[in-house]
Coordinates of C-alpha atoms and ligand atoms in Angstrom, one line a residue:
X18 CA -2.9 -32.7 -7.9
X19 CA -6.1 -30.8 -7.8
X20 CA -9.7 -31.4 -6.8
X21 CA -12.9 -29.9 -8.0
X22 CA -14.5 -26.9 -6.2
X23 CA -16.8 -27.5 -3.2
X24 CA -19.9 -27.6 -5.2
X25 CA -18.6 -30.4 -7.5
X26 CA -17.0 -32.5 -4.9
X27 CA -18.6 -35.6 -3.4
X28 CA -19.5 -34.9 0.2
X29 CA -17.0 -37.4 1.6
X30 CA -14.1 -35.4 0.3
X31 CA -15.4 -31.9 0.9
X32 CA -15.7 -30.2 4.3
X33 CA -17.7 -27.2 5.4
X34 CA -19.8 -25.4 2.9
X35 CA -21.2 -27.0 -0.2
X36 CA -21.0 -24.1 -2.6
X37 CA -19.2 -20.8 -3.3
X38 CA -20.0 -17.9 -1.0
X39 CA -22.2 -14.9 -2.1
X40 CA -20.5 -11.7 -1.3
X41 CA -23.2 -9.4 0.1
X42 CA -21.6 -6.8 2.2
X43 CA -18.2 -5.6 1.1
X44 CA -18.1 -2.3 3.0
X45 CA -16.9 -2.2 6.6
X46 CA -18.4 -0.2 9.4
X47 CA -16.3 0.9 12.3
X48 CA -18.5 -0.4 15.1
X49 CA -18.2 -4.0 13.7
X50 CA -14.5 -3.6 13.1
X51 CA -13.7 -2.3 16.6
X52 CA -15.8 -5.1 18.1
X53 CA -14.2 -7.8 15.9
X54 CA -10.7 -6.5 16.8
X55 CA -11.5 -6.9 20.5
X56 CA -13.4 -10.2 20.3
X57 CA -10.7 -11.9 18.2
X58 CA -7.6 -10.4 19.8
X59 CA -6.4 -7.9 17.2
X60 CA -6.5 -4.6 19.2
X61 CA -7.4 -3.8 22.8
X62 CA -7.7 -0.5 24.6
X63 CA -4.6 0.2 26.6
X64 CA -5.0 -0.2 30.5
X65 CA -8.6 -1.3 29.8
X66 CA -9.2 -2.7 33.3
X67 CA -8.3 0.7 34.8
X68 CA -10.7 2.5 32.5
X69 CA -8.4 2.9 29.6
X70 CA -5.6 5.3 28.6
X71 CA -6.9 7.6 25.8
X72 CA -4.9 7.5 22.6
X73 CA -3.0 4.3 23.5
X74 CA -3.7 0.8 22.2
X75 CA -2.4 -2.7 22.8
X76 CA -2.2 -5.3 20.0
X77 CA -3.3 -8.8 20.9
X78 CA -2.0 -12.1 19.6
X79 CA -3.4 -11.6 16.1
X80 CA -2.8 -7.9 15.9
X81 CA 0.9 -8.3 16.7
X82 CA 1.2 -10.8 13.9
X83 CA -0.5 -8.6 11.4
X84 CA 1.6 -5.6 12.5
X85 CA 4.8 -7.6 12.2
X86 CA 3.9 -9.0 8.8
X87 CA 3.4 -5.4 7.6
X88 CA 6.6 -4.1 9.1
X89 CA 8.6 -7.1 7.8
X90 CA 7.2 -6.7 4.3
X91 CA 8.0 -2.9 4.3
X92 CA 11.5 -3.7 5.5
X93 CA 11.8 -6.4 2.8
X94 CA 10.9 -4.1 -0.1
X95 CA 12.4 -0.9 1.2
X96 CA 15.7 -2.3 2.5
X97 CA 16.5 -5.9 1.7
X98 CA 15.4 -6.0 -1.9
X99 CA 17.3 -2.8 -2.8
X100 CA 21.0 -2.1 -2.9
X101 CA 20.6 1.7 -2.3
X102 CA 19.0 1.6 1.2
X103 CA 20.3 0.6 4.6
X104 CA 18.5 0.5 7.9
X105 CA 18.9 1.9 11.4
X106 CA 17.2 1.8 14.8
X107 CA 17.5 5.0 16.7
X108 CA 16.6 5.8 20.3
X109 CA 13.2 7.1 21.3
X110 CA 14.6 9.5 24.0
X111 CA 15.8 12.5 22.1
X112 CA 18.3 15.3 23.0
X113 CA 16.4 18.6 23.1
X114 CA 19.0 20.1 20.8
X115 CA 18.0 17.8 18.0
X116 CA 14.4 18.9 18.2
X117 CA 15.3 22.5 18.6
X118 CA 17.3 22.4 15.4
X119 CA 14.5 20.6 13.6
X120 CA 12.0 23.2 14.6
X121 CA 9.8 20.9 16.7
X122 CA 10.4 22.6 20.1
X123 CA 9.3 26.0 18.6
X124 CA 6.7 24.9 16.1
X125 CA 5.4 21.4 16.4
X126 CA 2.0 22.4 17.7
X127 CA -1.7 22.3 16.8
X128 CA -4.0 25.3 17.4
X129 CA -6.1 24.4 20.5
X130 CA -9.4 25.9 21.7
X131 CA -11.3 25.3 24.9
X132 CA -15.1 25.1 25.2
X133 CA -16.0 27.1 28.3
X134 CA -19.3 25.2 28.6
X135 CA -18.2 21.6 28.7
X136 CA -14.5 22.3 29.3
X137 CA -13.4 20.2 26.3
X138 CA -10.0 20.8 24.7
X139 CA -10.4 20.9 20.9
X140 CA -8.3 21.2 17.8
X141 CA -9.3 24.2 15.8
X142 CA -10.3 22.1 12.8
X143 CA -12.7 20.0 14.9
X144 CA -15.1 22.8 15.6
X145 CA -18.4 22.6 13.8
X146 CA -19.9 25.6 12.1
X147 CA -23.6 26.3 12.0
X148 CA -24.9 29.4 10.2
X149 CA -21.4 30.9 10.2
X150 CA -21.0 30.4 14.0
X151 CA -18.3 28.1 15.4
X152 CA -19.5 25.5 17.9
X153 CA -18.2 22.9 20.2
X154 CA -18.7 19.4 18.6
X155 CA -19.4 17.9 22.0
X156 CA -22.1 20.1 23.5
X157 CA -22.9 22.7 20.8
X158 CA -21.5 25.4 23.1
X159 CA -20.5 28.7 21.4
X160 CA -18.5 30.1 24.3
X161 CA -15.0 29.2 23.0
X162 CA -11.5 30.5 23.9
X163 CA -9.2 32.0 21.2
X164 CA -7.0 29.4 19.5
X165 CA -3.5 29.0 21.0
X166 CA -0.6 26.7 20.0
X167 CA -0.4 23.4 21.9
X168 CA 3.0 21.6 21.5
X169 CA 2.4 18.0 20.7
X170 CA 5.7 16.6 22.1
X171 CA 6.0 14.6 25.3
X172 CA 8.6 16.0 27.5
X173 CA 10.4 13.9 30.1
X174 CA 13.5 14.1 32.3
X175 CA 16.6 12.0 32.0
X176 CA 18.4 11.2 35.2
X177 CA 17.7 12.1 38.8
X178 CA 17.4 15.9 38.5
X179 CA 14.1 17.0 37.1
X180 CA 15.1 20.5 36.0
X181 CA 15.6 22.4 32.7
X182 CA 19.0 20.7 32.2
X183 CA 17.6 17.2 32.2
X184 CA 14.8 17.7 29.6
X185 CA 14.5 15.1 26.9
X186 CA 11.6 14.4 24.5
X187 CA 10.0 11.2 23.3
X188 CA 10.6 11.5 19.5
X189 CA 7.6 12.8 17.6
X190 CA 8.9 11.2 14.3
X191 CA 11.7 8.7 13.6
X192 CA 13.1 10.9 10.9
X193 CA 15.3 13.1 13.1
X194 CA 17.6 10.4 14.3
X195 CA 18.3 9.5 10.6
X196 CA 19.4 13.0 9.9
X197 CA 21.5 13.2 13.0
X198 CA 23.2 9.9 12.2
X199 CA 23.6 10.7 8.5
X200 CA 27.4 11.1 8.6
X201 CA 28.0 8.0 10.6
X202 CA 25.9 5.8 8.4
X203 CA 27.3 7.3 5.2
X204 CA 30.8 6.5 6.4
X205 CA 30.1 2.9 7.6
X206 CA 27.9 1.9 4.6
X207 CA 30.1 3.6 2.0
X208 CA 27.0 4.3 -0.1
X209 CA 27.0 6.8 -3.0
X210 CA 24.2 9.2 -3.7
X211 CA 21.4 8.6 -4.2
X212 CA 20.8 6.3 -1.2
X213 CA 18.4 6.0 1.6
X214 CA 18.3 5.2 5.4
X215 CA 15.2 3.4 6.6
X216 CA 13.8 3.1 10.1
X217 CA 10.7 1.6 11.7
X218 CA 9.8 2.5 15.2
X219 CA 7.6 4.2 17.8
X220 CA 6.8 7.9 17.8
X221 CA 4.8 9.9 20.3
X222 CA 2.5 12.9 19.9
X223 CA 0.3 14.3 22.6
X224 CA -2.7 14.7 20.2
X225 CA -5.4 17.0 21.5
X226 CA -8.1 14.6 20.5
X227 CA -7.1 11.1 19.6
X228 CA -9.9 9.5 17.6
X229 CA -11.2 7.1 15.0
X230 CA -9.9 4.0 16.9
X231 CA -6.2 3.7 16.3
X232 CA -6.1 6.3 13.4
X233 CA -5.0 9.2 15.6
X234 CA -3.1 7.9 18.6
X235 CA -0.7 9.4 21.1
X236 CA 1.7 6.5 20.7
X237 CA 2.1 5.0 17.3
X238 CA 4.7 3.5 14.9
X239 CA 6.2 4.9 11.7
X240 CA 8.0 3.3 8.8
X241 CA 10.2 6.1 7.3
X242 CA 12.7 6.3 4.6
X243 CA 15.0 9.3 4.1
X244 CA 16.2 9.0 0.5
X245 CA 19.2 11.3 0.0
X246 CA 19.9 12.7 -3.5
X247 CA 21.4 15.6 -5.4
X248 CA 19.3 18.7 -5.6
X249 CA 18.6 18.3 -9.3
X250 CA 17.2 14.7 -8.7
X251 CA 14.7 15.8 -6.0
X252 CA 11.5 16.3 -8.0
X253 CA 12.1 13.1 -10.0
X254 CA 12.8 11.1 -6.9
X255 CA 9.5 12.5 -5.3
X256 CA 7.5 11.1 -8.2
X257 CA 9.4 7.8 -8.2
X258 CA 8.7 7.3 -4.5
X259 CA 5.1 8.2 -4.8
X260 CA 4.6 5.4 -7.4
X261 CA 6.7 2.9 -5.3
X262 CA 4.6 3.6 -2.3
X263 CA 1.3 3.2 -4.1
X264 CA 2.5 -0.1 -5.5
X265 CA 3.4 -1.2 -1.9
X266 CA -0.2 -0.7 -0.7
X267 CA -1.6 -2.6 -3.7
X268 CA 0.9 -5.4 -2.9
X269 CA -0.5 -5.8 0.6
X270 CA -4.1 -6.0 -0.7
X271 CA -5.4 -2.4 -0.7
X272 CA -7.3 -1.7 -3.9
X273 CA -5.9 1.1 -6.0
X274 CA -9.3 2.7 -6.3
X275 CA -9.4 3.2 -2.5
X276 CA -6.1 5.0 -2.6
X277 CA -5.6 8.6 -3.5
X278 CA -2.5 10.6 -4.1
X279 CA -3.3 14.2 -3.0
X280 CA -0.8 16.8 -4.1
X281 CA -0.5 19.1 -1.0
X282 CA -1.1 22.7 -2.1
X283 CA 1.6 25.3 -1.5
X284 CA -0.2 27.0 1.3
X285 CA -0.5 23.7 3.3
X286 CA 3.1 22.5 2.7
X287 CA 6.0 23.0 5.1
X288 CA 7.9 26.1 3.9
X289 CA 11.0 24.1 3.2
X290 CA 9.3 21.4 1.1
X291 CA 9.3 21.7 -2.7
X292 CA 6.6 19.1 -3.1
X293 CA 4.5 16.8 -1.0
X294 CA 1.9 14.1 -1.6
X295 CA -0.4 12.6 0.9
X296 CA -1.4 9.0 0.2
X297 CA -5.0 8.8 1.4
X298 CA -7.3 5.8 1.9
X299 CA -11.1 5.7 2.0
X300 CA -11.6 4.7 5.6
X301 CA -15.2 4.0 6.7
X302 CA -15.0 7.4 8.6
X303 CA -13.8 9.3 5.5
X304 CA -10.8 9.8 3.2
X305 CA -7.7 10.2 5.4
X306 CA -3.9 10.2 5.2
X307 CA -2.0 6.9 5.4
X308 CA 1.4 8.3 4.4
X309 CA 3.2 11.5 3.4
X310 CA 5.7 11.5 0.6
X311 CA 7.7 14.8 0.9
X312 CA 10.6 16.4 -0.8
X313 CA 12.2 18.1 2.2
X314 CA 15.1 19.7 0.2
X315 CA 18.3 20.0 2.3
X316 CA 16.5 21.7 5.2
X317 CA 17.0 19.1 7.9
X318 CA 20.7 18.4 7.3
X319 CA 21.4 22.2 7.0
X320 CA 19.6 22.8 10.3
X321 CA 21.5 20.1 12.2
X322 CA 24.8 21.3 10.6
X323 CA 24.2 24.8 11.8
X324 CA 23.1 23.8 15.3
X325 CA 25.8 21.2 15.9
X326 CA 28.6 22.9 14.1
X327 CA 29.4 19.5 12.5
X328 CA 29.7 18.9 8.8
X329 CA 26.9 16.8 7.3
X330 CA 28.2 17.2 3.8
X331 CA 28.7 14.6 1.1
X332 CA 31.9 14.5 -0.9
X333 CA 31.5 13.5 -4.5
X334 CA 34.7 11.6 -5.5
X335 CA 34.1 12.1 -9.2
X336 CA 33.5 15.9 -9.3
X337 CA 35.5 16.5 -6.1
X338 CA 32.6 18.7 -4.9
X339 CA 31.3 18.9 -1.3
X340 CA 27.6 19.6 -0.8
X341 CA 24.6 19.0 1.5
X342 CA 22.3 16.3 0.0
X343 CA 18.6 16.9 -0.5
X344 CA 16.1 14.3 0.8
X345 CA 12.8 12.7 -0.3
X346 CA 10.9 11.1 2.6
X347 CA 8.1 8.5 2.3
X348 CA 6.7 8.4 5.8
X349 CA 4.0 5.8 6.6
X350 CA 2.1 5.0 9.8
X351 CA 2.1 1.3 10.9
X352 CA -1.1 1.6 12.9
X353 CA -3.0 3.5 10.3
X354 CA -2.0 0.9 7.7
X355 CA -3.0 -1.9 10.0
X356 CA -6.4 -0.2 10.4
X357 CA -6.7 0.2 6.6
X358 CA -5.8 -3.4 6.1
X359 CA -8.5 -4.5 8.5
X360 CA -11.1 -2.2 7.0
X361 CA -10.2 -3.3 3.5
X362 CA -10.3 -7.0 4.4
X363 CA -13.6 -6.9 6.3
X364 CA -16.4 -8.5 4.5
X365 CA -19.6 -10.3 5.1
X366 CA -21.1 -12.9 2.7
X367 CA -23.5 -15.8 2.9
X368 CA -22.3 -19.4 2.7
X369 CA -24.0 -22.7 3.3
X370 CA -23.6 -24.4 6.7
X371 CA -22.9 -28.1 7.1
X372 CA -26.6 -28.9 6.3
X373 CA -26.7 -26.6 3.3
X374 CA -28.6 -23.8 5.0
X375 CA -27.3 -20.3 4.1
X376 CA -25.7 -18.4 7.0
X377 CA -23.8 -15.1 7.4
X378 CA -20.0 -15.5 7.1
X379 CA -17.7 -12.8 8.3
X380 CA -14.4 -12.9 6.5
X381 CA -11.2 -10.9 6.7
X382 CA -9.9 -11.1 3.2
X383 CA -6.3 -10.3 4.0
X384 CA -3.7 -10.7 1.4
X385 CA -2.0 -14.0 2.3
X386 CA 1.3 -12.0 2.6
X387 CA 0.1 -10.1 5.6
X388 CA -2.5 -12.5 7.2
X389 CA -1.7 -13.1 10.8
X390 CA -2.0 -16.9 10.5
X391 CA -1.1 -18.4 7.2
X392 CA -2.6 -21.9 7.5
X393 CA -4.8 -23.7 9.9
X394 CA -4.5 -27.5 10.3
X395 CA -7.5 -29.6 11.3
X396 CA -7.8 -33.3 12.0
X397 CA -11.3 -34.3 10.7
X398 CA -12.1 -35.9 14.1
X399 CA -10.4 -35.2 17.4
X400 CA -11.0 -38.6 18.9
X401 CA -9.1 -40.5 16.1
X402 CA -5.6 -40.8 17.2
X403 CA -4.1 -41.3 13.8
X404 CA -5.8 -38.2 12.3
X405 CA -4.6 -36.1 15.2
X406 CA -1.0 -37.5 15.0
X407 CA -0.9 -36.8 11.2
X408 CA -2.3 -33.3 11.6
X409 CA 0.4 -32.6 14.3
X410 CA 3.0 -33.9 11.9
X411 CA 1.8 -31.4 9.3
X412 CA 2.0 -28.6 11.9
X413 CA 5.6 -29.5 12.5
X414 CA 6.3 -29.7 8.8
X415 CA 4.9 -26.2 8.1
X416 CA 6.0 -24.5 11.3
X417 CA 9.5 -23.5 10.2
X418 CA 8.1 -21.9 7.1
X419 CA 5.1 -20.0 8.3
X420 CA 2.8 -19.3 11.3
X421 CA 0.4 -22.3 11.5
X422 CA -2.5 -22.9 13.8
X423 CA -3.8 -26.3 15.0
X424 CA -7.5 -26.7 15.8
X425 CA -9.4 -29.8 16.6
X426 CA -12.5 -28.5 18.4
X427 CA -16.0 -28.3 17.0
X428 CA -17.3 -29.3 13.6
X429 CA -15.1 -28.7 10.6
X430 CA -17.5 -26.1 9.3
X431 CA -17.2 -24.1 12.6
X432 CA -13.4 -24.4 12.5
X433 CA -13.4 -22.9 9.0
X434 CA -15.6 -20.1 10.0
X435 CA -13.4 -19.2 13.0
X436 CA -10.4 -19.0 10.7
X437 CA -12.3 -17.0 8.0
X438 CA -13.2 -14.4 10.6
X439 CA -9.5 -13.8 11.5
X440 CA -8.4 -13.9 7.8
X441 CA -6.5 -17.2 7.7
X442 CA -6.1 -17.8 3.9
X443 CA -5.6 -21.6 3.9
X444 CA -7.0 -24.6 5.8
X445 CA -5.6 -28.1 5.7
X446 CA -7.9 -31.0 6.7
X447 CA -6.6 -34.4 7.5
X448 CA -9.2 -37.1 6.8
X449 CA -9.4 -40.9 6.4
X450 CA -8.2 -40.6 2.8
X451 CA -5.0 -39.1 4.2
X452 CA -4.5 -42.3 6.1
X453 CA -5.0 -44.3 2.8
X454 CA -8.0 -46.0 4.3
X455 CA -10.4 -45.5 1.3
X456 CA -8.0 -45.3 -1.7
X457 CA -4.3 -46.1 -1.3
X458 CA -3.6 -43.5 -4.1
X459 CA -4.9 -40.7 -1.8
X460 CA -2.8 -41.7 1.1
X461 CA -0.5 -38.9 2.4
X462 CA -2.7 -36.3 0.7
X463 CA -4.9 -33.6 2.4
X464 CA -7.6 -31.2 1.5
X465 CA -6.4 -27.7 1.0
X466 CA -9.1 -25.1 1.3
X467 CA -8.8 -21.5 0.2
X468 CA -10.6 -18.9 2.4
X469 CA -12.3 -16.5 -0.2
X470 CA -13.5 -18.9 -2.8
X471 CA -13.9 -21.8 -0.3
X472 CA -12.6 -24.0 -3.1
X473 CA -10.8 -27.2 -2.0
X474 CA -8.1 -29.2 -3.7
X475 CA -6.4 -32.4 -2.8
X476 CA -2.6 -32.1 -2.4
X477 CA 0.3 -34.3 -1.3
X478 CA 1.5 -33.5 2.2
X479 CA 5.1 -33.2 0.9
X480 CA 4.0 -30.5 -1.6
X481 CA 2.3 -28.4 1.1
X482 CA 5.3 -26.3 2.2
X483 CA 6.2 -25.4 -1.4
X484 CA 2.6 -24.7 -2.5
X485 CA 1.8 -22.5 0.5
X486 CA 5.1 -20.7 0.4
X487 CA 4.5 -19.7 -3.2
X488 CA 1.1 -18.4 -2.3
X489 CA 2.0 -16.3 0.8
X490 CA 5.3 -14.8 -0.2
Ligands
GAP528 N1 8.7 12.5 9.3 C1 7.5 13.0 8.7 C2 6.3 12.8 9.5 O1 6.4 12.4 10.6 P1 3.7 13.0 9.4 O2 2.8 13.3 8.3 O3 3.5 13.9 10.6 O4 5.2 13.1 8.8 C3 3.8 10.5 9.0 O5 3.6 11.5 9.9 C4 2.8 9.4 9.2 O6 2.8 8.9 10.5 C5 1.4 9.8 8.9 O7 1.1 9.7 7.5 C6 0.6 8.8 9.7 O8 0.5 7.5 8.9 C7 1.5 8.5 10.9 N2 1.0 9.3 12.0 C8 1.2 10.6 12.3 N3 0.6 11.0 13.4 C9 -0.1 9.9 13.8 C10 -1.0 9.7 14.9 N4 -1.2 10.6 15.8 N5 -1.5 8.4 15.1 C11 -1.2 7.4 14.2 N6 -0.4 7.6 13.1 C12 0.1 8.8 12.9

């Protein structure tokens, strides 16, 4: 059953705007995004009431839904929909031997410089250069120290004694626990090469200058896959995963022309990598990395084998050969992707209010798959018991299938606007026709409104779960 668009519908059946929106401002700006994120409960500064903890962020009721939808979709396509990948969930506290073997204790550092004028600690690449002279970006000071390495790992102590013997680290990437558990997982999963181990979880880096909202944080989450293969398959696998990962971003609503696959040049690449791509996105603050796809050869497994003295070899039953597998690693940031999703979704357009006067409309045009709330349910009037009861019945009907929000306060137009601003793709309105009061044939039907086009259709309540599930999956 379908109904005409807003502009064609008689007023009694159509709620909110009376014509399609005009898109006037598709490009996001960071100030508006940060403010919307706070105002509507996506992202707050951590420890805000105590002045904030730099580089740490708390996700509010909508932010946590968005983040979960992203991580669940990643897990779905990277693990559940494949028969060559299994998952794991490693500990955050990491034995120092692991990070010594991987090279992090020695070399996981950024070059740091101090400004003697304003005392700022700066990453070398943050200095500005004027007329060939390096300057502090904060105060313009030219009195700078030499660059020195600053290790980005957070060190802590395990147990009561706080000495050398009790040092542990908060993991700087999830990857290392995958390498360290390679043998156990190989044995229990009985996978044959090529196969992958996936993990989603927190990582910590004591960044010298966290910045650009959540883009560079000290505590963040990664979604990493280590895909093990034979040496001769490495380069092909790198190209395969680059394409898969680009498709992933398109499937969550990031336009292909805002994504860029940058081939990392030899001089920038880790010495053990035979090929690396950065997948970059055009953020409002510039083109920046979302994910790295790296062919890490057999470096990590070899390092852990040498340091632990334990074999991390693979035995090929057919050829009866034993060897250390190579690995290709697509490594994505959850927080950076969430930020990209919000930037990509943010738009402003003009739409008519209830009286037909054009007003500004802020819309987060999230792909329904990742939108925090999938459907809002509104009784046309909150003081009509039957409308309210029917709307609550619909909430109960949809609840097991998706995250639904019930709202009865304010005019229907205002309620739509509130949902548009947080990116809810569908709105269901229960009206007198639903109750069969005007036309018995329309009894048990509702208005289903789509966020971007604002088009409305009339659908049977019983069809709602199926229709919505097919549009959000
Ligand atoms: N295991 C490989 C690895 O960790 P990386 O390029 O250092 O590689 C992978 O990190 C991804 O993790 C990045 O592309 C980014 O999305 C995310 N990431 C890294 N550092 C981050 C930070 N300080 N804040 C937020 N996300 C970060």
